[in-house]
Short mmCIF file of C-alpha atoms and ligand atoms in Angstrom, two decimals:
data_model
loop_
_atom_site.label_atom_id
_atom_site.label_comp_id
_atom_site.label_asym_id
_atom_site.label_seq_id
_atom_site.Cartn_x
_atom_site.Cartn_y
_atom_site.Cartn_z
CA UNK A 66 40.63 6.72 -4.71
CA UNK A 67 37.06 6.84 -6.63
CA UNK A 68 34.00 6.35 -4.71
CA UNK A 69 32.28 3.02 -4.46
CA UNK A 70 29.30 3.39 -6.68
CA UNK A 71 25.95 2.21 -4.69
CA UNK A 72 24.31 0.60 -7.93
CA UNK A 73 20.72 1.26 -7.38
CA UNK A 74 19.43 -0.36 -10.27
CA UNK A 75 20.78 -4.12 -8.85
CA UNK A 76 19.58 -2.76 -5.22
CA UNK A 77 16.25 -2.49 -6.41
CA UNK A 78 16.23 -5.68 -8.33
CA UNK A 79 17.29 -7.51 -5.23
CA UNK A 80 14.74 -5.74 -3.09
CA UNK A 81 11.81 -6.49 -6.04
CA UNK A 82 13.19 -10.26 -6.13
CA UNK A 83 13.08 -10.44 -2.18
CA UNK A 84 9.55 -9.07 -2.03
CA UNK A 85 8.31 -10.86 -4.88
CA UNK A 86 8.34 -14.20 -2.87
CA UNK A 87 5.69 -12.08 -0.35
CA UNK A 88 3.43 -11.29 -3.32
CA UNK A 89 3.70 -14.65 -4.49
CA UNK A 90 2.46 -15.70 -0.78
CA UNK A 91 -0.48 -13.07 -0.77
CA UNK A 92 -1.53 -14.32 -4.26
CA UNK A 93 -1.50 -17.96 -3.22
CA UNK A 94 -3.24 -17.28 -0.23
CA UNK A 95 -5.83 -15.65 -2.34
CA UNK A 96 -5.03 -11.61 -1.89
CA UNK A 97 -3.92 -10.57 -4.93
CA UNK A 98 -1.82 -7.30 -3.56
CA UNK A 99 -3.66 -4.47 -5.89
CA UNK A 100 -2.27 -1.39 -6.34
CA UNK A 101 -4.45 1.69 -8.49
CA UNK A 102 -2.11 4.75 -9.88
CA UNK A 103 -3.72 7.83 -10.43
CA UNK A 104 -3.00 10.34 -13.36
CA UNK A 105 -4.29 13.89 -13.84
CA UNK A 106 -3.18 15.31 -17.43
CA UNK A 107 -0.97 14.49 -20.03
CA UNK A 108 2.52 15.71 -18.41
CA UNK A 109 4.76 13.32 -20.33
CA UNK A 110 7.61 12.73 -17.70
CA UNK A 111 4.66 11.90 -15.22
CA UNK A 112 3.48 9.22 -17.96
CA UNK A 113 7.03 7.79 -18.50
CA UNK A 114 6.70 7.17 -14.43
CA UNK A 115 3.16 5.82 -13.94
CA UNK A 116 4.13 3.19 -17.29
CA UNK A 117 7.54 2.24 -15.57
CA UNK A 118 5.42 1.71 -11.90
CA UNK A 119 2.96 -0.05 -13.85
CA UNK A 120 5.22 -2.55 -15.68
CA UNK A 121 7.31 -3.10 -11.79
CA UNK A 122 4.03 -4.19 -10.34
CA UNK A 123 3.57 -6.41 -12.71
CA UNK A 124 7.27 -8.08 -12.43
CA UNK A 125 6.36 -8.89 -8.56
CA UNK A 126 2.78 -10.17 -9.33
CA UNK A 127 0.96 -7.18 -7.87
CA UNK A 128 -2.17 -6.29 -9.91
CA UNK A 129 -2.22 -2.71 -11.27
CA UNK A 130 -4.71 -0.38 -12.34
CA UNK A 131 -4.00 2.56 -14.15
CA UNK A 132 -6.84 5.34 -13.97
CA UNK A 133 -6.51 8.28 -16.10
CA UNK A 134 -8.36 11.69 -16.22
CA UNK A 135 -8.48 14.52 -17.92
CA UNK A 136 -6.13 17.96 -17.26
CA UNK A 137 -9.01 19.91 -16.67
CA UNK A 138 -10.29 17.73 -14.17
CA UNK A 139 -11.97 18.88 -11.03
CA UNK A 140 -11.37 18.60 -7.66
CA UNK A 141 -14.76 16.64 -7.12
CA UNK A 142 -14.22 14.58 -9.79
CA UNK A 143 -10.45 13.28 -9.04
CA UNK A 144 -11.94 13.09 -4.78
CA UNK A 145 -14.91 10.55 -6.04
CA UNK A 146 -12.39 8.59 -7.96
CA UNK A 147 -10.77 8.39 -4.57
CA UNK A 148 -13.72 7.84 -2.61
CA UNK A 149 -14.41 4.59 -5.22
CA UNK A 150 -10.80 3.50 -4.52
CA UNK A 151 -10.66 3.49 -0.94
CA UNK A 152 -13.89 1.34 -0.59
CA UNK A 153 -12.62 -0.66 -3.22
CA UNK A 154 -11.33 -3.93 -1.14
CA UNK A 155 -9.45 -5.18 -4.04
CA UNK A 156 -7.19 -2.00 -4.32
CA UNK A 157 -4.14 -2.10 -1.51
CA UNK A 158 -2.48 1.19 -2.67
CA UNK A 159 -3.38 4.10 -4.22
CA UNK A 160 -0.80 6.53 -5.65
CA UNK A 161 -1.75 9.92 -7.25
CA UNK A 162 1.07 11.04 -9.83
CA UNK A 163 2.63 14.30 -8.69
CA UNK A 164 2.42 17.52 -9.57
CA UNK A 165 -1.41 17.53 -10.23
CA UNK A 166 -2.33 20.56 -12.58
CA UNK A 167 -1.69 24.03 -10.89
CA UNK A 168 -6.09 24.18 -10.03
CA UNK A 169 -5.44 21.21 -8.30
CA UNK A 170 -4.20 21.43 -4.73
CA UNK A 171 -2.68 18.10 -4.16
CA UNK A 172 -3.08 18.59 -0.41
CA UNK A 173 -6.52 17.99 -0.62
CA UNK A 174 -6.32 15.14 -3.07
CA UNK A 175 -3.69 13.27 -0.45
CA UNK A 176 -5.76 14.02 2.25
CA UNK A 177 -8.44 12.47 0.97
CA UNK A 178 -6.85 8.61 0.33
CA UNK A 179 -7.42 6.50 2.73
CA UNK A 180 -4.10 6.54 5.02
CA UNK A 181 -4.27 2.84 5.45
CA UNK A 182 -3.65 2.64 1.24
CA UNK A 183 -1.67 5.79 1.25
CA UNK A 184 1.37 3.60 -0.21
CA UNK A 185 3.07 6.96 -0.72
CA UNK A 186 3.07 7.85 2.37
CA UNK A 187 2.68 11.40 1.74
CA UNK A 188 -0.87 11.52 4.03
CA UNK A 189 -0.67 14.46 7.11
CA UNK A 190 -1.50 10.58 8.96
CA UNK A 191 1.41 8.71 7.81
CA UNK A 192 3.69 11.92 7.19
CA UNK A 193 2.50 12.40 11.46
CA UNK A 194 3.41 8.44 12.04
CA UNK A 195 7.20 9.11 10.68
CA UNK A 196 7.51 12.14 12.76
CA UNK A 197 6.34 10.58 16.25
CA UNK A 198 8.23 7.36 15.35
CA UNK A 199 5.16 5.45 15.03
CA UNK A 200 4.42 2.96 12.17
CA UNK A 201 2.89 3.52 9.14
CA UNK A 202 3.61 3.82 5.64
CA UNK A 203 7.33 5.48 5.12
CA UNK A 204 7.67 7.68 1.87
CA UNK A 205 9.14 5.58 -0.92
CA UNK A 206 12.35 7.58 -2.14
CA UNK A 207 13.29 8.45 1.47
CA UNK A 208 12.70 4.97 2.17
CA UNK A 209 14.58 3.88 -0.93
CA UNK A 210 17.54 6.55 0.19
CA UNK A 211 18.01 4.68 3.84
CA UNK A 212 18.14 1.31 2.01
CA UNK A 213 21.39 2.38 0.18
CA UNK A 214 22.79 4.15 2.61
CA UNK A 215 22.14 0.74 4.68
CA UNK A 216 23.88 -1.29 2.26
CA UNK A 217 27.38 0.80 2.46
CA UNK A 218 26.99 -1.50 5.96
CA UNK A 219 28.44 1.68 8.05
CA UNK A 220 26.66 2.22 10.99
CA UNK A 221 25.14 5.93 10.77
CA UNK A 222 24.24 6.05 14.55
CA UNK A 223 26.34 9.89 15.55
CA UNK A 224 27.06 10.22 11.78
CA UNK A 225 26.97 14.41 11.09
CA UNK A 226 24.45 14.11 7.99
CA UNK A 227 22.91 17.05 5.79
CA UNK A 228 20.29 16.67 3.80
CA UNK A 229 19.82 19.71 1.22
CA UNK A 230 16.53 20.22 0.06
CA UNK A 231 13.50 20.59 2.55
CA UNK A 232 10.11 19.17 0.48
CA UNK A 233 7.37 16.86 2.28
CA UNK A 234 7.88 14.19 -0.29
CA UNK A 235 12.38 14.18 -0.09
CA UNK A 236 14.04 16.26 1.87
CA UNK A 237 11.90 16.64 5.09
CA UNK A 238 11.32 12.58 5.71
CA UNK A 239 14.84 12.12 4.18
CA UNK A 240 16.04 14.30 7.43
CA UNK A 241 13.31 12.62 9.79
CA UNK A 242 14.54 9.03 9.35
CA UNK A 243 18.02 9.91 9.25
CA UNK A 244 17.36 11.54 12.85
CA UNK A 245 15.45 8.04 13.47
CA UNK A 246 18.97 6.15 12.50
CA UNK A 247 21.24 8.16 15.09
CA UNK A 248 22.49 10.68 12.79
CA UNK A 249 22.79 14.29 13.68
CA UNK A 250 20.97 16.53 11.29
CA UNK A 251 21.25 19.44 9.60
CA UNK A 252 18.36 20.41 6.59
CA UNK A 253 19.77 22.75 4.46
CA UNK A 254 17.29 25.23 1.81
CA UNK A 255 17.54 27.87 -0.51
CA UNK A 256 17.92 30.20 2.34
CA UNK A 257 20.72 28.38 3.83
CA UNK A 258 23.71 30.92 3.74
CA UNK A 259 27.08 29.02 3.01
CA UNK A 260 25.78 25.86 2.13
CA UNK A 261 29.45 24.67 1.32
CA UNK A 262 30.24 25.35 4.83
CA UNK A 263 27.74 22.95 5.79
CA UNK A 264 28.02 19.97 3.32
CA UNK A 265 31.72 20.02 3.79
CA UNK A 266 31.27 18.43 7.53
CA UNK A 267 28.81 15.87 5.96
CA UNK A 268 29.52 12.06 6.41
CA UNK A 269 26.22 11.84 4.78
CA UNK A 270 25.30 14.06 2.10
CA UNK A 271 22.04 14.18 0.33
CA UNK A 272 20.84 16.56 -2.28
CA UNK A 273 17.71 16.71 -2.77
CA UNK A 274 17.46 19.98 -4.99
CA UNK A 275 16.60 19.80 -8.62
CA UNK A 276 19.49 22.02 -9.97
CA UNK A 277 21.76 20.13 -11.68
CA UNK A 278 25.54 20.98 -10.41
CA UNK A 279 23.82 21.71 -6.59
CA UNK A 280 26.97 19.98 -5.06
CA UNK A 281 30.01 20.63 -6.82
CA UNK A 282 33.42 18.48 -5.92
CA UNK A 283 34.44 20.10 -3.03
CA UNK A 284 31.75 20.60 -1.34
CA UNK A 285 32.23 16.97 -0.38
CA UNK A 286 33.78 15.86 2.59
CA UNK A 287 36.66 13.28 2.04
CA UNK A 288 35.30 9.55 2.44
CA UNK A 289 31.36 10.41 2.43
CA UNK A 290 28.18 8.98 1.58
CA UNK A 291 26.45 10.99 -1.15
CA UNK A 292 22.92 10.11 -2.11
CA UNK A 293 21.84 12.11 -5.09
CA UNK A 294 17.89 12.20 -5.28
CA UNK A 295 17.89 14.66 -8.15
CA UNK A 296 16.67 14.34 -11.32
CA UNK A 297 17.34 17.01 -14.28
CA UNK A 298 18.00 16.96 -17.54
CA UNK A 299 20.70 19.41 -19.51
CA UNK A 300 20.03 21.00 -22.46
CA UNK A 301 21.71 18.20 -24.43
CA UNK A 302 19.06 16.32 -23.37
CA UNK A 303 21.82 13.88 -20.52
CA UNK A 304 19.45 13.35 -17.05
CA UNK A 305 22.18 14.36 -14.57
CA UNK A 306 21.61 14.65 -10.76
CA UNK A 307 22.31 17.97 -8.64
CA UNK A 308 25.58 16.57 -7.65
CA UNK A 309 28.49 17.54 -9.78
CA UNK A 310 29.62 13.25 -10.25
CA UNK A 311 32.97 13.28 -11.78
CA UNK A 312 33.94 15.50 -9.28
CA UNK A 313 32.74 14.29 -6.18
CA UNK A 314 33.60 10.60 -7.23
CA UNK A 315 36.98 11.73 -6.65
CA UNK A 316 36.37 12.59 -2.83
CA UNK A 317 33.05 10.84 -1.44
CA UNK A 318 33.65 6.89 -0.12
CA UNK A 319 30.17 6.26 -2.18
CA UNK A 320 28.40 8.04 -4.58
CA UNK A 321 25.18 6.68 -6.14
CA UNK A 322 24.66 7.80 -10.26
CA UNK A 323 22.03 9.54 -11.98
CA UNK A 324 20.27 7.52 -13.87
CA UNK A 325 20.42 3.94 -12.29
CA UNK A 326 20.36 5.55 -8.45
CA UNK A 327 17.45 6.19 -6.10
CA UNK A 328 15.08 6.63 -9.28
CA UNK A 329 15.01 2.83 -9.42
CA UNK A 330 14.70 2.62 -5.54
CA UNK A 331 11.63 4.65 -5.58
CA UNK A 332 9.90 2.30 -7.52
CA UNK A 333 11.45 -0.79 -5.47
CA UNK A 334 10.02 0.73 -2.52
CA UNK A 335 6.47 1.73 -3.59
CA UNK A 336 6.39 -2.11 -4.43
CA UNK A 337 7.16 -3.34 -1.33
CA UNK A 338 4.95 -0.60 0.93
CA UNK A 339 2.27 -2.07 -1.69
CA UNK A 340 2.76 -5.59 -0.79
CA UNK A 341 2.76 -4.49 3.19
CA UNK A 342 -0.56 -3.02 3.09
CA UNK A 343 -1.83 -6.47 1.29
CA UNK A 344 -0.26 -8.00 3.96
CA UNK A 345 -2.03 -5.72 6.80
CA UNK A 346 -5.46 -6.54 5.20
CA UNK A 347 -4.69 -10.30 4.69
CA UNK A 348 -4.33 -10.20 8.42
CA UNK A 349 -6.74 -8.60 9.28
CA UNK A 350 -8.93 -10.69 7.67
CA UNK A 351 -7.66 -13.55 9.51
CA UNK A 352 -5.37 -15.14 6.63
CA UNK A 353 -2.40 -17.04 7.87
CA UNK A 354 0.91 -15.99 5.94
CA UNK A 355 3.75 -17.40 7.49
CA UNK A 356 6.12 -14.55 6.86
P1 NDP B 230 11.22 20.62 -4.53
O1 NDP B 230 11.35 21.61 -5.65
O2 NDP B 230 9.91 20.42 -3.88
O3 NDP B 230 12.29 21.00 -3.39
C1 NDP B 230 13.56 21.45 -3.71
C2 NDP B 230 14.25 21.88 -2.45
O4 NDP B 230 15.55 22.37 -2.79
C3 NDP B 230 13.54 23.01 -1.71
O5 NDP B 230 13.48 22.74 -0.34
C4 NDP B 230 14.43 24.24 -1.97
O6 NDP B 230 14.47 25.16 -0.90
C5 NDP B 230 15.79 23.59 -2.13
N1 NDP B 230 16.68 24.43 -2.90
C6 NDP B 230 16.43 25.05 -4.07
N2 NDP B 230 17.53 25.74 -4.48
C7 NDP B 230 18.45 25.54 -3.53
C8 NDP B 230 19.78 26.00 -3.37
N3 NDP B 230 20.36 26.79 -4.27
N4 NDP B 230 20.47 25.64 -2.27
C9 NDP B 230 19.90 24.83 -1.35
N5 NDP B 230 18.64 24.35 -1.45
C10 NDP B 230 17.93 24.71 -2.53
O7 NDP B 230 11.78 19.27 -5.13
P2 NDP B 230 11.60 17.73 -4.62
O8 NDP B 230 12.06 17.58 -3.24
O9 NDP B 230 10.27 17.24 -5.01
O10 NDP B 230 12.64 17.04 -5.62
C11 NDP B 230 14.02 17.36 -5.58
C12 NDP B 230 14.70 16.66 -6.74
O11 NDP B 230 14.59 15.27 -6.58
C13 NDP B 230 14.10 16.96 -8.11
O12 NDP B 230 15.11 16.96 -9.08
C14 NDP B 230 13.18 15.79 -8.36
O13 NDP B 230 12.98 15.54 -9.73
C15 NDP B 230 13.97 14.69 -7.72
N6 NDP B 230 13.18 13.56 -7.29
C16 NDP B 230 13.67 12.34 -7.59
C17 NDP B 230 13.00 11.21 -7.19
C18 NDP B 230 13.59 9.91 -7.53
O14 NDP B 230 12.89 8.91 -7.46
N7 NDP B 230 14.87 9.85 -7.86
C19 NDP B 230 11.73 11.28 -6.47
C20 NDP B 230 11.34 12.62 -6.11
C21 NDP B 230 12.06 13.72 -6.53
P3 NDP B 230 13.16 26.01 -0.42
O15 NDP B 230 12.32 25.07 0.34
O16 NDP B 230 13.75 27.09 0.41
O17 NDP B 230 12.52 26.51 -1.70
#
């Protein structure tokens, strides 16, 4: 029997309808959640993402501000842009686009955001926070991956779970919160030798590659959940994910698609972290929300 298909595009909208009531809170309460998105260069897939973050925020009533510079940028000039934004108190979240431009090290740039708007939560302070089980603010397409896996409505406490791809922004936090929900982990690379061997014991299975065709059929274990976080696109011009679909439709118990998966969830999820940190600073400055 064909997978269930986890539909991440009505997830999301769910999710941004839920959280839209909180915003709508915050802005009546007179904290307008503001959220400022960061782009270095001209790289056209990173412009089709900042526009489609831009126009969410606006959907929930968070206020956006979109601050562009130049390729050739440097690194003083993107850090006081940061600097301005983290003393800014009308700015909840900031986001810097990813990749910067090679002369760029994005390590530095993270760093440098204030960990309390790091709505990414790609800071060494929130990245530390997930590891140690503390709170802070979770990265958004991990974050976005445990909400569908949460919505199969399987418990995934002693759940064998593999998570293929190992980068601080998917694969890594991917593997730290599934750890957090009971499963037992494995974290699979390039250097992995017989990946198969592994992903065939997978009740979970997430790719988190970029190689379209990563995961082919049977490399899926009867009945599983497959997340696919990739994104490529063929030489047709078709986005696909790095999981072979038709195929492993046939043998997972849910699959989510490429497009219309955990792209949309990403966004969902940057939303809401946005809308927490609001939150944090409306109570800290004393202002009653009744959430
Ligand atoms: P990275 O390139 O940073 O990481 C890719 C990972 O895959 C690396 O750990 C690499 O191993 C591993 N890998 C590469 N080849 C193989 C292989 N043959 N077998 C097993 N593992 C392999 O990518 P990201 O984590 O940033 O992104 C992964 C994918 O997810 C991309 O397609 C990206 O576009 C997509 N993405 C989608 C998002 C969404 O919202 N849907 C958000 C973010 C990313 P090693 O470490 O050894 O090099």
């Amino acid at each position: 029997m064909a997978a269930s298909v986890i539909d991440g595009k009505q997830l999301a909208q769910a999710l941004r309808t839920r959280w839209k009531l909180r915003a709508d809170r915050l802005n009546a309460a007179g904290v307008a959640p503001g959220l400022a998105v960061v782009l270095v260069g001209d790289n056209p897939a990173s412009q089709v993402y900042v526009r489609n973050k831009i126009k969410a925020c606006g959907e929930v009533g968070i206020r956006s501000e979109e601050h562009v510079l130049a390729a050739d940028s440097s690194l003083e000039t993107v850090l006081a842009l940061i600097d301005r934004l983290n003393s800014d108190a009308g700015i909840h979240g900031i986001l810097v686009q990813l990749p910067l431009p090679a002369h760029l090290a994005s390590a530095a740039v993270i760093a440098r955001i204030s960990p309390d708007k790091d709505v990414d939560g790609l800071h060494v302070h929130n990245m530390g926070s997930l590891l140690s089980g503390q709170p802070g603010f979770v990265p958004c397409t991990p974050a976005g991956v445990m909400e569908m896996l949460n919505t199969t409505g399987v418990n995934l406490r002693g759940l064998e779970a593999v998570v293929v791809g190992r980068s601080n922004i998917v694969g890594k936090p991917v593997a730290l919160l599934l750890l957090q929900a009971g499963a037992t982990v494995t974290l699979c690379h390039s250097q992995t030798k017989d990946l198969a061997q592994h992903t065939r014991r997978a009740d979970i299975l997430v790719a988190a590659v970029g190689k379209a065709n990563s995961i082919s059929g049977d490399m899926v274990k009867p009945g599983a959940m497959v997340i696919d976080v990739g994104i490529n696109r063929t030489p047709e011009g078709k986005l696909v994910g790095d999981v072979d679909y038709a195929a492993a439709r046939e043998r997972a118990g849910w699959i989510t698609p490429v497009p219309g998966g955990v792209g949309p969830m990403t966004i969902a999820m940057l939303l809401c972290n946005a809308i927490l940190s609001a939150e944090r600073c409306a109570v800290a400055r004393g202002i009653r929300l009744d959430i």
